[in-house]
Coordinates of C-alpha atoms in Angstrom, one line a residue:
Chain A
X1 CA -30.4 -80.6 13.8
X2 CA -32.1 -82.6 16.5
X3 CA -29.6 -85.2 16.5
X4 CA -27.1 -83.3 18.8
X5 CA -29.8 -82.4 21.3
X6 CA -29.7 -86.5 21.6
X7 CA -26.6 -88.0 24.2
X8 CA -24.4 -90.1 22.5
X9 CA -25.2 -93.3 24.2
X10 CA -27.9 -93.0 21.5
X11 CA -27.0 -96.5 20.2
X12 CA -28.1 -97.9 23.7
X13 CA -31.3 -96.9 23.3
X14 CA -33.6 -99.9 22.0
X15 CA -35.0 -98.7 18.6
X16 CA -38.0 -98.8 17.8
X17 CA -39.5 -101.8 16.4
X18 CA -40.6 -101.7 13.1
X19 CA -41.5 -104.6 10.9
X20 CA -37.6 -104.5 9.1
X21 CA -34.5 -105.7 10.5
X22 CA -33.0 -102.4 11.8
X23 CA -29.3 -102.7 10.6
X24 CA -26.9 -100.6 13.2
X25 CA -25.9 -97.8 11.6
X26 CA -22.4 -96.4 13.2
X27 CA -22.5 -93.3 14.8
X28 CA -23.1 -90.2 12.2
X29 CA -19.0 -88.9 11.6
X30 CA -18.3 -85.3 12.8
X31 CA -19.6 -82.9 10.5
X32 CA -16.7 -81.3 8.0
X33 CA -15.7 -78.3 8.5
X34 CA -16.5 -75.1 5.9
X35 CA -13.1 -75.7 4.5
X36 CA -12.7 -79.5 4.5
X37 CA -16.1 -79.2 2.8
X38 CA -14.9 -76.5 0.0
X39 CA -12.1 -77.9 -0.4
X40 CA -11.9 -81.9 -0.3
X41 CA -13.2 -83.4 -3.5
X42 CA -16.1 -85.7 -3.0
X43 CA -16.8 -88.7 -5.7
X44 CA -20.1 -88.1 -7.5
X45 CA -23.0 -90.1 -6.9
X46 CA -23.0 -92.9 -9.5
X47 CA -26.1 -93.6 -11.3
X48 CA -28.4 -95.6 -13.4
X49 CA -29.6 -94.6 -16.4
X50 CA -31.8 -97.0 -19.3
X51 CA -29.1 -97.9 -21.7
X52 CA -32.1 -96.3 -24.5
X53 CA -32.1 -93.7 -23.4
X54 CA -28.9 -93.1 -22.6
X55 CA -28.2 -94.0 -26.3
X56 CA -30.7 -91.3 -27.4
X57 CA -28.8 -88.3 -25.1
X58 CA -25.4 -89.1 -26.5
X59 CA -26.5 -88.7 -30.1
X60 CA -28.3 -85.8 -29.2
X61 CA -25.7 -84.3 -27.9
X62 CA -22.7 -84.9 -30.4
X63 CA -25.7 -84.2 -33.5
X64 CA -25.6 -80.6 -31.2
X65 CA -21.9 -80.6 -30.7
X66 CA -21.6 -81.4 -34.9
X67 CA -23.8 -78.7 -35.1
X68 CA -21.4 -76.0 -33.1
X69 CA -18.6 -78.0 -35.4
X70 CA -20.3 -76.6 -38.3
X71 CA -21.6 -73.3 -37.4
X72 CA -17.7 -72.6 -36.2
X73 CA -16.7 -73.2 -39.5
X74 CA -18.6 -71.4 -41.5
X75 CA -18.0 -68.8 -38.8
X76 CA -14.8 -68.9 -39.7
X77 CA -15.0 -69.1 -43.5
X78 CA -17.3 -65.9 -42.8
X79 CA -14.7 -63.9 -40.6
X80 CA -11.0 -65.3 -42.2
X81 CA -10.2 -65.6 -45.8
X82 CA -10.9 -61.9 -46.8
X83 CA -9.9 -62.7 -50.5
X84 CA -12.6 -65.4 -51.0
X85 CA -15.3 -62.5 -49.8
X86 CA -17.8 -61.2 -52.3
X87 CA -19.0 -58.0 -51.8
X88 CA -22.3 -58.5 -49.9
X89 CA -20.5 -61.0 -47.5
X90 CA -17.5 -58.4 -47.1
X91 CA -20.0 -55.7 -46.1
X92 CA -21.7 -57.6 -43.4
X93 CA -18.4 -58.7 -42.1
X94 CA -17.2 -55.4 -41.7
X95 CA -20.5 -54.4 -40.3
X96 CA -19.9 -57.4 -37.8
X97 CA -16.2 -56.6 -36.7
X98 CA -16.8 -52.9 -36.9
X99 CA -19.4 -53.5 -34.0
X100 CA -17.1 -55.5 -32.1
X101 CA -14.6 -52.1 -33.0
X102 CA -17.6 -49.7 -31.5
X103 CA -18.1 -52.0 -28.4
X104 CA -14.5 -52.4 -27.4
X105 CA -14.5 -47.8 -27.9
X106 CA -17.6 -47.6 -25.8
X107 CA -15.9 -50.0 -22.8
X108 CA -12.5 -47.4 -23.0
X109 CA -15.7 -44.4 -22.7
X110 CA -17.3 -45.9 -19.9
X111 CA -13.5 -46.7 -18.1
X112 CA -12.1 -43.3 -19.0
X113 CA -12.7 -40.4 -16.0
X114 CA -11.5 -36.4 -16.4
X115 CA -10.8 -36.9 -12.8
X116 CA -8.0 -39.8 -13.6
X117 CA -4.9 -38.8 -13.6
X118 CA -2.5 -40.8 -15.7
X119 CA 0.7 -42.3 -14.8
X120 CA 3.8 -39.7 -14.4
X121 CA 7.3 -40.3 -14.8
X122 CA 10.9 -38.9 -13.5
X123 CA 13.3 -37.1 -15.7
X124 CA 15.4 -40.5 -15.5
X125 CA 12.7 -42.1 -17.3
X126 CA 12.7 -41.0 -20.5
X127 CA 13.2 -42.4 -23.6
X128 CA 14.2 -42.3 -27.1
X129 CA 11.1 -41.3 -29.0
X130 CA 10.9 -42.3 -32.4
X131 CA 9.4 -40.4 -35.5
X132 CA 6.4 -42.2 -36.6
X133 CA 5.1 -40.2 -39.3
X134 CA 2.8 -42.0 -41.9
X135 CA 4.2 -39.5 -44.3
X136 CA 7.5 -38.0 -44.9
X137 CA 8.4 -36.0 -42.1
X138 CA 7.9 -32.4 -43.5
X139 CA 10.6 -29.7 -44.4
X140 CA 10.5 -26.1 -42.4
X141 CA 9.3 -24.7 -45.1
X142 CA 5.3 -24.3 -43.3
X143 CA 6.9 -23.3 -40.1
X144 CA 7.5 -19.2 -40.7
X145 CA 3.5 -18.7 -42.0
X146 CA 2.3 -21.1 -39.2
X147 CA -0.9 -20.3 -37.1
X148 CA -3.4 -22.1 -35.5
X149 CA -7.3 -21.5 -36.6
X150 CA -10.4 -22.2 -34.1
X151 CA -13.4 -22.3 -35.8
X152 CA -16.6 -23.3 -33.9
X153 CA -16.3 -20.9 -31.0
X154 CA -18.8 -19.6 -29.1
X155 CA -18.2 -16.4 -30.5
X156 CA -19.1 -17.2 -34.1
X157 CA -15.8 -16.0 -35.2
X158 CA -13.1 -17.7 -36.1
X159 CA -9.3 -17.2 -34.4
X160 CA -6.1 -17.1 -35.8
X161 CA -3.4 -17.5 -33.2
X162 CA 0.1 -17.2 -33.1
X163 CA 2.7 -19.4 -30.7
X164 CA 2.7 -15.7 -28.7
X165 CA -0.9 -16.2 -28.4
X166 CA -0.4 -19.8 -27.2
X167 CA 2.3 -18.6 -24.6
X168 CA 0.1 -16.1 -23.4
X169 CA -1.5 -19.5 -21.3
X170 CA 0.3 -20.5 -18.3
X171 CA 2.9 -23.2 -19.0
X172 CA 2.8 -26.8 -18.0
X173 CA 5.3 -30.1 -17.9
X174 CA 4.9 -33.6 -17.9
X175 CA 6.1 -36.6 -18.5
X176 CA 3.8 -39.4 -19.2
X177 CA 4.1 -42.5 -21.9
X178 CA 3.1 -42.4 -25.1
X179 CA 1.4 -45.6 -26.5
X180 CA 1.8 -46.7 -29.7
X181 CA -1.1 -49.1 -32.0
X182 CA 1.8 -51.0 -33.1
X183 CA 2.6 -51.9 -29.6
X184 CA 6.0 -50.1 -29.2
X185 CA 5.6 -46.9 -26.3
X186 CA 8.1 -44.3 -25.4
X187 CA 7.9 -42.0 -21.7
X188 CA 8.7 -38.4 -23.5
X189 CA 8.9 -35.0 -21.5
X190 CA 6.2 -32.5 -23.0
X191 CA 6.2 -29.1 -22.1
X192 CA 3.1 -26.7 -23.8
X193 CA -0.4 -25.2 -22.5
X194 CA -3.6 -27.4 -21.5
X195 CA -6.0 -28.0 -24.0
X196 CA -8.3 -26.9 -21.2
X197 CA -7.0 -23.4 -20.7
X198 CA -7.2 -22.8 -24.0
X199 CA -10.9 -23.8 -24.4
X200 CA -11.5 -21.5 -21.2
X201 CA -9.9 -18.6 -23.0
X202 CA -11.5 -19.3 -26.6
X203 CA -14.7 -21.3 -25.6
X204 CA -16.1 -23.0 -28.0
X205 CA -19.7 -23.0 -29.0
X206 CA -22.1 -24.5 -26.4
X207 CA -23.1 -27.8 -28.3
X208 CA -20.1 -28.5 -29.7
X209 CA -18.8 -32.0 -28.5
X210 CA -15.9 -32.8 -30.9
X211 CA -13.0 -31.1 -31.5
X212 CA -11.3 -32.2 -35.5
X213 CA -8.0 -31.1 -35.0
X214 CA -6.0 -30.7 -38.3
X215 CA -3.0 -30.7 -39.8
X216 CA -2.4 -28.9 -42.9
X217 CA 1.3 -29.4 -43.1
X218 CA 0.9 -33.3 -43.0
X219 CA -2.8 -33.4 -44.6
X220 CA -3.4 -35.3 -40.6
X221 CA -6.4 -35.1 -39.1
X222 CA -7.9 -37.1 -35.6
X223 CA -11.1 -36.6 -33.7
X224 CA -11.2 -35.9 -29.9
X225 CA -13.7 -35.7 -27.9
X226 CA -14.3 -32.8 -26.1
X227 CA -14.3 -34.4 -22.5
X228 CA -10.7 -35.8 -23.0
X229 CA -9.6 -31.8 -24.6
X230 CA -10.4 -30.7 -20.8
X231 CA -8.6 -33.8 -18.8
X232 CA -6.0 -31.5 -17.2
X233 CA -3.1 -33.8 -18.8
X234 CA -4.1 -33.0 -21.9
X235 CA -1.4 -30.4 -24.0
X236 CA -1.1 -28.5 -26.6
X237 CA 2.6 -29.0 -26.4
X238 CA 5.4 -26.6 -27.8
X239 CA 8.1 -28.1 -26.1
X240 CA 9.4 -31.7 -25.9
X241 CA 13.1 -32.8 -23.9
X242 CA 13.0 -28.9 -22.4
X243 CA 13.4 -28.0 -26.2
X244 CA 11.1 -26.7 -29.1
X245 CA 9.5 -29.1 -30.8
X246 CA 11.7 -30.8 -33.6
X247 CA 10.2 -31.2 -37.0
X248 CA 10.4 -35.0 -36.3
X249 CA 7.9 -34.3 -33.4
X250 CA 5.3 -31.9 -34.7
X251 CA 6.8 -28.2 -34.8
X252 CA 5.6 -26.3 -33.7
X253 CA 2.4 -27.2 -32.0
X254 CA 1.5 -31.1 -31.3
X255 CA -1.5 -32.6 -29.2
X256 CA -0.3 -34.9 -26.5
X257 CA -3.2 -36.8 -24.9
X258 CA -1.8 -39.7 -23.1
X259 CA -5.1 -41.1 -21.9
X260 CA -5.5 -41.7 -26.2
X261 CA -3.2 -44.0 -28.3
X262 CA -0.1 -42.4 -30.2
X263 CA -1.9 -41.9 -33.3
X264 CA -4.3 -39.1 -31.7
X265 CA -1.2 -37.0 -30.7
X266 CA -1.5 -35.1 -34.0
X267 CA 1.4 -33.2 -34.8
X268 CA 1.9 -30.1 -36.8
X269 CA -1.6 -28.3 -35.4
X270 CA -2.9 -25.9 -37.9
X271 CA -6.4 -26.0 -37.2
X272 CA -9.3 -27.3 -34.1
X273 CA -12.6 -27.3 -35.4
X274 CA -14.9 -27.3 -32.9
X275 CA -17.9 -29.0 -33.9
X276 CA -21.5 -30.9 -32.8
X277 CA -21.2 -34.1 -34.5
X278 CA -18.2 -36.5 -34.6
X279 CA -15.6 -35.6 -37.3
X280 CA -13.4 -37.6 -39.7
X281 CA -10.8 -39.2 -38.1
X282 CA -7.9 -40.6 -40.1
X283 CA -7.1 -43.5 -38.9
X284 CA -10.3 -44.6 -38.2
X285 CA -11.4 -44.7 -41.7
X286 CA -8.8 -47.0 -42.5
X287 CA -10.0 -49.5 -40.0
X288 CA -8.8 -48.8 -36.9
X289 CA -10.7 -47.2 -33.5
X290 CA -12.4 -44.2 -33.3
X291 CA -11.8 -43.6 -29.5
X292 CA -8.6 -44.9 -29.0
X293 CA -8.9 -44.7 -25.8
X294 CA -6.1 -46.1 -23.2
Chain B
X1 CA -36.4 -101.3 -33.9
X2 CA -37.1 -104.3 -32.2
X3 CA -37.2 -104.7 -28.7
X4 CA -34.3 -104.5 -26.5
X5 CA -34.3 -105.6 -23.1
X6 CA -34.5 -102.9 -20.5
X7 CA -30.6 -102.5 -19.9
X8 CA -29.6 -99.9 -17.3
X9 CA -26.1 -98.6 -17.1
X10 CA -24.1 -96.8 -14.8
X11 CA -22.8 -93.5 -14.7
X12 CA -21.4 -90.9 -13.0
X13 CA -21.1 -86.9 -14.0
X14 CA -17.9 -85.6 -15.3
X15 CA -18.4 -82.0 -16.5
X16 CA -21.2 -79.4 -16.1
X17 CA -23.0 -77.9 -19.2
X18 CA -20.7 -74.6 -18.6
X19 CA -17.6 -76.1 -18.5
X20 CA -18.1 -78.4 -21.9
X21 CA -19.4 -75.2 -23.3
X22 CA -16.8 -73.4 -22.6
X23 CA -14.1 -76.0 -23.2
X24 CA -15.5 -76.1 -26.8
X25 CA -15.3 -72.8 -27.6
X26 CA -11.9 -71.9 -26.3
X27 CA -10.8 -73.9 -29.5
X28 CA -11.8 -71.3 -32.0
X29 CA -11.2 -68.4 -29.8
X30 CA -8.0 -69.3 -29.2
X31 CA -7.0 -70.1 -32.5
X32 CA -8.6 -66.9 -33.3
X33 CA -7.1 -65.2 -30.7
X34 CA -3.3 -66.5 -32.2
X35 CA -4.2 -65.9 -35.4
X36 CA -4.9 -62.1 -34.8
X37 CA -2.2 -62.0 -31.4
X38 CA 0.4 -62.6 -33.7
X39 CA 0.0 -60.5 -36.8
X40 CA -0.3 -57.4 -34.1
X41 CA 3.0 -59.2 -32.4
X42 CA 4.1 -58.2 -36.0
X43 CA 4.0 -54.6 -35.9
X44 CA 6.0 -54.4 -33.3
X45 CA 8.1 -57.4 -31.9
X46 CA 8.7 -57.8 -27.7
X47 CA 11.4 -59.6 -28.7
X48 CA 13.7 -57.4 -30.7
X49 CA 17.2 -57.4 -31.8
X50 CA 19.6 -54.4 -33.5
X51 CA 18.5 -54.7 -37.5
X52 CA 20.6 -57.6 -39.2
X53 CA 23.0 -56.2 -41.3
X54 CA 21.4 -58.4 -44.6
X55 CA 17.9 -58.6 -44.1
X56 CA 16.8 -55.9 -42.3
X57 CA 15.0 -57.8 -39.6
X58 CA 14.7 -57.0 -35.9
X59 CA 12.2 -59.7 -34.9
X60 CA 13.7 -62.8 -33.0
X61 CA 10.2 -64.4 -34.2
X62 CA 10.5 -64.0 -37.8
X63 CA 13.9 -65.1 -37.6
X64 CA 12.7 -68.2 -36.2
X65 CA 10.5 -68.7 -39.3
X66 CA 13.2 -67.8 -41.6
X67 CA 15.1 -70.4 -40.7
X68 CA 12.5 -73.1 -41.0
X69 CA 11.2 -71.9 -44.2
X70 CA 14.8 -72.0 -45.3
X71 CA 14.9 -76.0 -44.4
X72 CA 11.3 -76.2 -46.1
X73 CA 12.4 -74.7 -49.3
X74 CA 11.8 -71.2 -49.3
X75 CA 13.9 -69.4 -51.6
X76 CA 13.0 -65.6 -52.1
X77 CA 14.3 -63.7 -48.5
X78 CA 10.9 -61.9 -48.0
X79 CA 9.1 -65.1 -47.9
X80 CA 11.2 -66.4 -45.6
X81 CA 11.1 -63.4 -43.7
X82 CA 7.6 -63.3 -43.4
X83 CA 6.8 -66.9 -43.5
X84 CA 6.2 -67.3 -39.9
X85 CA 3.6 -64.7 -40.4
X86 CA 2.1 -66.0 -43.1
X87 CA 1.4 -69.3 -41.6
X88 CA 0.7 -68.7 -38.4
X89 CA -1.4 -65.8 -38.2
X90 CA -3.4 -63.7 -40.0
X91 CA -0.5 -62.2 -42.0
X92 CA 2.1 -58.9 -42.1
X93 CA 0.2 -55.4 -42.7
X94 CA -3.0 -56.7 -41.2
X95 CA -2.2 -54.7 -38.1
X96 CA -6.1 -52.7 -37.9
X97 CA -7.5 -56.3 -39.3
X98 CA -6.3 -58.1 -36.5
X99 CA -6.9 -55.5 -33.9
X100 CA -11.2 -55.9 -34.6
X101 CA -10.6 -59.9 -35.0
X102 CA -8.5 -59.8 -31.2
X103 CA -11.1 -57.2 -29.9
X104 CA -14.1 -59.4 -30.8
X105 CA -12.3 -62.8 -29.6
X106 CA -11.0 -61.2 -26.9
X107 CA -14.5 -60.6 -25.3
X108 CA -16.1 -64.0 -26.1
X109 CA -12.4 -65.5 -24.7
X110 CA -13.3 -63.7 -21.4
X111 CA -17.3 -64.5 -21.8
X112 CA -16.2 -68.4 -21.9
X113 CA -13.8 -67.8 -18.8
X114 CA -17.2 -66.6 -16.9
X115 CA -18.9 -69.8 -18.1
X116 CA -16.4 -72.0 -17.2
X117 CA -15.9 -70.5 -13.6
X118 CA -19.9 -70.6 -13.3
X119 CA -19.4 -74.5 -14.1
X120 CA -17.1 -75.4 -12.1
X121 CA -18.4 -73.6 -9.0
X122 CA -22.1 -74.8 -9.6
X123 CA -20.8 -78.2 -10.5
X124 CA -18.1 -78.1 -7.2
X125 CA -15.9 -79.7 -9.7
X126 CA -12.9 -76.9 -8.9
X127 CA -12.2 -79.1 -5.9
X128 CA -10.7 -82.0 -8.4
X129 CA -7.9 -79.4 -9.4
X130 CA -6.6 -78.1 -6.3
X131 CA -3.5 -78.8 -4.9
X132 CA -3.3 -81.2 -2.6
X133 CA -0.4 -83.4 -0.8
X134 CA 1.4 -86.0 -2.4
X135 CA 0.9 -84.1 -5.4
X136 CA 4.9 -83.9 -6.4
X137 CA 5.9 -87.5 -6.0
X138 CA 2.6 -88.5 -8.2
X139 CA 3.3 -86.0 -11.0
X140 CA 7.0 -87.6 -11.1
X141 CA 5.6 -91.0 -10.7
X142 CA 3.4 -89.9 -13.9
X143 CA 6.2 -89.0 -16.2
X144 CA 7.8 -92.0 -15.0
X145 CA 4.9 -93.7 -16.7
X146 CA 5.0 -91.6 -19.8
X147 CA 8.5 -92.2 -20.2
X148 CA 7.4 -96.2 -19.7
X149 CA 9.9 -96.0 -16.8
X150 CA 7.1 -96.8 -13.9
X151 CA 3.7 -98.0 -13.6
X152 CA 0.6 -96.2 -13.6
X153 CA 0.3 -94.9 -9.9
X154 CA -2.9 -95.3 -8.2
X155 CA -5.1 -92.3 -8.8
X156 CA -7.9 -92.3 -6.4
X157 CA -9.7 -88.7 -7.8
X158 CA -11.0 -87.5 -10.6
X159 CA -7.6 -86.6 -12.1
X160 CA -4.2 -87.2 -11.5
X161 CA -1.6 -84.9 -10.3
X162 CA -0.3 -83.8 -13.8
X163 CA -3.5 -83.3 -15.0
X164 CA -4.6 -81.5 -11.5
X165 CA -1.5 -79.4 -12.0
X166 CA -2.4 -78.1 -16.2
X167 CA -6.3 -77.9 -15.4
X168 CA -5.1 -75.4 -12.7
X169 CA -2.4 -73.6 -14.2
X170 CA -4.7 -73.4 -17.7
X171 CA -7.2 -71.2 -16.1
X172 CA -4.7 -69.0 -14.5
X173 CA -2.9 -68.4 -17.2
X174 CA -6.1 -68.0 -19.1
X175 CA -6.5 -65.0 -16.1
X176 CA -3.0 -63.6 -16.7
X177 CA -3.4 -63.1 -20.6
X178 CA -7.1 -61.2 -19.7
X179 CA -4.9 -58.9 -17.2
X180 CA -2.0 -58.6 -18.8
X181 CA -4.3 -58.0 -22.1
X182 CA -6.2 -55.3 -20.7
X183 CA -2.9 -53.5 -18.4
X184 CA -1.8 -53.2 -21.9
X185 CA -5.3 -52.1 -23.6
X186 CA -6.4 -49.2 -21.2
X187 CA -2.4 -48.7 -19.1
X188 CA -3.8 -45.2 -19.0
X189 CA -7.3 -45.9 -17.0
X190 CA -6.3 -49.4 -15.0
X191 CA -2.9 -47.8 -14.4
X192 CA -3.0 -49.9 -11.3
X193 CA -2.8 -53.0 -13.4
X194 CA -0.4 -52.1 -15.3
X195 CA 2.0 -51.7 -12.5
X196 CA 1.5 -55.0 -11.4
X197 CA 3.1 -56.0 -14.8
X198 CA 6.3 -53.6 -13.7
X199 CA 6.1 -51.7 -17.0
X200 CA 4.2 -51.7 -20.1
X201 CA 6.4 -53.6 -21.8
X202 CA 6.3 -56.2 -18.9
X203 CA 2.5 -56.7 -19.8
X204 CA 3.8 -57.5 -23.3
X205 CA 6.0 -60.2 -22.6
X206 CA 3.6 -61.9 -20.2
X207 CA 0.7 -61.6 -22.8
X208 CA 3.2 -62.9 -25.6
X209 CA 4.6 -65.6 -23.1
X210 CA 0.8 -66.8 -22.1
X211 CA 0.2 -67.8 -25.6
X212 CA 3.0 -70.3 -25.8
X213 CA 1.7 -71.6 -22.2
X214 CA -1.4 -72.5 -24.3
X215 CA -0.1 -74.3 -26.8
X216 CA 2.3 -75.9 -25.0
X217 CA -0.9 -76.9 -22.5
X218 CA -2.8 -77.8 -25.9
X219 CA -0.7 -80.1 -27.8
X220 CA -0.3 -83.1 -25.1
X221 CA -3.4 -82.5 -24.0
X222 CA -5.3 -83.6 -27.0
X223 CA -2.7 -86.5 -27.6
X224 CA -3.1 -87.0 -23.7
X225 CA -7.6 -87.1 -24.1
X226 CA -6.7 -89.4 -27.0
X227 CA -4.8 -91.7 -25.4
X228 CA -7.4 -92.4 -22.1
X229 CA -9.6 -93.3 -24.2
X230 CA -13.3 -92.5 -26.0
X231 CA -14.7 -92.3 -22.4
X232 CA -12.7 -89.5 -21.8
X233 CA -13.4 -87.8 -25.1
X234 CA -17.0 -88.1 -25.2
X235 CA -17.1 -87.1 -21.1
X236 CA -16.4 -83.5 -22.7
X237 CA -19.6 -84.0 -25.2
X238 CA -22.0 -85.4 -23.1
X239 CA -21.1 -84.7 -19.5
X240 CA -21.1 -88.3 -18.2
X241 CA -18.4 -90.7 -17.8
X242 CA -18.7 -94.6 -17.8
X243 CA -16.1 -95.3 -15.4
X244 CA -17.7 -95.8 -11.9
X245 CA -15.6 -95.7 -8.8
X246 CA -13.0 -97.8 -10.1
X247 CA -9.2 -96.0 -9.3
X248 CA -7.6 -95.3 -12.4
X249 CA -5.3 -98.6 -13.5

């Protein structure tokens, strides 16, 4: 600004004349500083408006803000009261919410890294973990026939595989927290193989993305996606509490994938399908995620 | 029409576009947000006790609504159990229902948090709810006036200090439920947010403990807009206020 290249007797100096009074104007006060100004609430500049007009904006504006009134309530009679649907207003709705359902699964995608690990916990940590079986937990009966079946391999034959087999792949621990949909979690100790280790040693076919891992003991069935079956904290655990899986907790093979929510840690593994496009998942077709990603 | 005579009138802005936009829609998605919070609050309660011996019931929540649906004449012991439920949100077993409904709400909620922070920065209206000296004594000299114990103390800004204090607090605690929300969404992939919260379950009780910040904003707030008049309540519609300059009382 020119101004402070001016001395400050500025005042002394005679104005010059113009054909107005000139009215004294005080000195120009110090310029705020950064903060004063960011910080220091100014009053707004008051100003005047034709009463008409004014009139005319302020019905404008409620007319608009009636106008969000009623679009928000037939939004709501829309998205609410499921028993006064009919069909064709059901289906769009659960088009609607079930995009809302794909758009929350494709933010987990984009979050979700192989390379992140998740959080690991001391022995001290652990914690009761409770049986959350849809079902009735099953009897042993299953347990002396059990195998595991891959289909979709690389090979183009199927494999049957024993626990031996399993154990044949090196070992791993952890403990990490598993998070239920209903909001409760538990921190559990896992012991098993890697998901990864066992699609190094039976590889599946090249375009398969999906892996539809089954339960025949429990008619269970959950869809993973091949890029969370390699994260390295993904098991195929045997072991849970340093013991052998209880019946309670999926013997005698049980997927734990803490990056996904409890109800993708399917429990009494008979079968992993290994396929192209994305399988049936069972929660999922009763209304819940597909990803269920954490 | 006939005629009127060219009448100006002054006027002064309130509140931006973005911040009346967003105000407004916080009402449904918040109700929406309570609606579908609670019935997943359902499934599994933060705030638990050891099953009563009679009615099976863990939940210090439903418990609550037991007991008034006992005063209002509820008789069968499921209804009262689940009364709570069934009045203030979107009912029991609605767990996958409510998950898409809080999903859905849950982005807009944090789409209208972006167009409210917009507002207020473009507008440079933030600087009428920051903290500022003098701010204690004229919050208790506004109770005092509430409570008709006082008089109306001279408010010089745009607000005074109780309402400087909630417009602050609201949009902090509208922060806290997003974080707390999503430490307990993805506690696998923002693991660093979810140790802020101490523990997953710390994330719950924040998130459940957020709503009742809300409401317990909402309530005297509306009575509060009431109460100062249409001025107040149409500042939020149209953006402009009548009162020019004048402190307040």
């Amino acid at each position: 600004m020119s101004d402070e290249e001016v001395p400050p007797t500025v005042e002394e100096v005679p104005p010059i004349v113009e054909e107005e009074p000139v009215v004294e104007e005080p000195p120009p006060p110090p310029r705020p500083s950064i903060l004063h100004r960011l910080t220091i609430e100014t009053e707004p500049e008051p100003r005047l408006i034709d009463a008409t007009t004014l009139r005319k904006q302020t019905r404008r504006d409620f007319l608009l803000f009636g106008a969000g009134v009623a679009a928000t309530a037939a939004g709501a009679w829309w998205l609410l009261p499921r028993h006064l649907d009919s069909i064709a207003v059901r289906a769009s709705r659960e088009r609607f919410l079930n995009r809302a359902l794909t758009f929350d699964d494709d933010v987990a995608e984009a979050l979700y890294s192989r390379n992140r690990l998740v959080q690991t916990y001391s022995r001290k940590d652990v914690t009761p973990l409770r049986n959350n079986y849809h079902n009735p937990t099953p009897g042993p009966g299953y347990l002396s026939t059990w195998s595991l079946t891959l289909t979709g391999l690389a090979s183009g034959r199927d494999a049957v595989l024993s626990l031996d087999d399993l154990h044949r792949l090196s070992r791993h621990e952890q403990i990490t927290r598993l998070v239920c949909v209903e909001g409760w979690s538990a921190i559990a100790w896992w012991g098993g193989v890697r998901f990864a280790d066992l699609l190094a040693a039976y590889p599946p076919h090249p375009r398969a993305k999906w892996a539809a891992m089954e339960s025949g003991v429990t008619d269970y069935y959950v869809s993973i996606d091949l890029d969370t079956a390699r994260h390295p904290q993904s098991l195929l655990a045997t072991h849970h509490d340093g013991a052998p899986l209880t019946l309670a907790h999926g013997a005698p093979l049980r997927l734990v994938v803490p990056m996904k929510l409890g109800l993708k840690n399917i429990k009494a593994l008979t079968k992993i399908a290994y396929l192209e496009k994305e399988p049936r998942d069972f929660w999922a077709e009763r209304g819940y995620s597909k990803y269920d990603g954490l | 029409m006939a005629d009127e005579p060219a009448v100006e009138r002054t006027i002064v802005a309130k509140h931006h576009l973005l911040v009346r936009l967003s105000h407004w829609l916080n009402v449904p998605i918040l109700a929406a947000m309570i609606v579908s919070g609670l019935a997943i609050y359902w499934a599994s309660p933060v705030h638990q006790h050891p099953p009563d011996r009679i009615t099976g019931s863990r939940d210090y929540l439903a418990d609550a609504g037991a007991f008034v649906a006992r005063i209002v004449g509820v008789h069968d012991a499921k209804a009262q159990r689940e009364w709570f439920y069934n009045h203030f949100s979107i009912g029991v077993f609605q767990l996958a229902e409510a998950l898409r409904l809080h999903w859905l709400f849950a982005y807009l909620f944090m789409l209208a948090g972006l167009m409210y922070v917009i507002g207020i920065f473009r507008s440079g209206s933030y600087r009428a709810v920051l903290p500022r000296r003098g701010d204690l004594r004229e919050a208790f000299a506004m109770i005092r006036y509430y409570l008709r114990l006082g008089k109306h103390p001279v408010v010089t800004s745009k607000y005074n200090a109780l309402q400087r204090g909630a417009y602050a607090s609201v949009p902090l605690f509208g922060v806290l439920a997003i974080a707390s929300g999503w430490a307990m969404h993805k506690p696998s992939q923002l693991g660093w947010l979810a140790r802020m919260f101490g523990s997953y379950d710390g994330a719950r009780f924040i998130h459940f403990w957020t709503r009742w910040a809300f409401i317990a904003f909402a309530i005297p707030h509306v009575f509060l807009a009431i109460a100062d008049g249409w001025d107040t309540v149409r500042s939020m519609v149209t953006g402009w206020s009548a009162r020019v300059g004048a402190p307040h009382e």
